[in-house]
XYZ file of C-alpha atoms in Angstrom:
81
model
C 8.595 -7.576 -12.039
C 6.790 -8.811 -8.954
C 3.182 -7.646 -8.739
C 1.593 -7.711 -5.292
C -2.116 -7.483 -4.546
C -3.574 -6.670 -1.150
C -7.024 -6.903 0.457
C -9.969 -7.046 -1.968
C -7.622 -6.720 -4.953
C -6.003 -10.017 -3.964
C -9.442 -11.591 -3.617
C -10.557 -10.420 -7.057
C -7.360 -11.424 -8.839
C -7.146 -14.675 -6.897
C -3.420 -14.333 -6.254
C -1.372 -12.550 -3.595
C 1.508 -12.017 -6.030
C 2.712 -12.871 -9.474
C 5.827 -12.288 -11.515
C 5.402 -10.795 -14.969
C 7.538 -9.633 -17.862
C 6.576 -6.175 -19.041
C 7.891 -3.334 -21.137
C 5.176 -0.940 -19.950
C 6.640 2.530 -19.462
C 4.222 3.665 -16.735
C 2.003 2.289 -14.008
C -1.039 3.143 -16.136
C 0.313 1.115 -19.076
C 1.040 -1.815 -16.781
C -2.496 -1.650 -15.392
C -3.813 -1.871 -18.967
C -1.618 -4.925 -19.605
C -2.776 -6.597 -16.411
C -6.445 -5.817 -17.057
C -6.136 -7.504 -20.459
C -4.879 -10.768 -18.917
C -8.288 -12.061 -17.812
C -11.628 -11.104 -16.306
C -10.289 -11.328 -12.733
C -7.540 -8.785 -13.323
C -9.948 -6.581 -15.279
C -12.449 -6.625 -12.397
C -9.799 -5.861 -9.801
C -8.391 -2.922 -11.753
C -11.628 -1.541 -13.196
C -12.001 1.315 -10.686
C -8.611 2.922 -10.284
C -10.011 5.648 -8.018
C -10.176 2.940 -5.331
C -6.625 1.661 -5.877
C -3.308 2.918 -4.555
C 0.052 1.958 -5.990
C 3.563 1.592 -4.617
C 6.734 1.043 -6.631
C 9.461 -0.636 -4.612
C 7.486 0.317 -1.475
C 7.230 4.029 -2.381
C 3.810 5.517 -3.135
C 3.358 6.269 -6.805
C 0.628 7.464 -9.127
C -0.690 6.065 -12.377
C 1.600 8.199 -14.504
C 4.747 7.238 -12.616
C 7.394 5.619 -14.794
C 8.167 2.009 -13.973
C 11.847 2.585 -14.655
C 13.919 -0.091 -12.966
C 11.299 -0.915 -10.315
C 11.391 -4.539 -9.232
C 8.079 -4.584 -7.398
C 4.690 -2.945 -7.754
C 1.956 -3.239 -5.169
C -1.744 -2.529 -5.613
C -3.836 -1.904 -2.513
C -6.977 -0.065 -1.405
C -6.743 3.330 0.284
C -6.116 3.137 4.001
C -8.472 4.619 6.528
C -7.587 5.691 10.006
C -9.531 5.761 13.145
């Protein structure tokens, strides 16, 4: 699965994208796996209230099943103006 990071998440993780193997059933389980990788991932994913998620470019929530998704993106909430 390709994991994409945008904005400050990319800065904290230190990568714009990575490819991982996972058997996590949900977004929340994948976040736990990623946070356990290292301190950078843990810092980026420590406050999930400030993180939005998309599976194959469709907005999702933490309890969404990963299913056959090929890509997951983590990004901060957007603001308009």
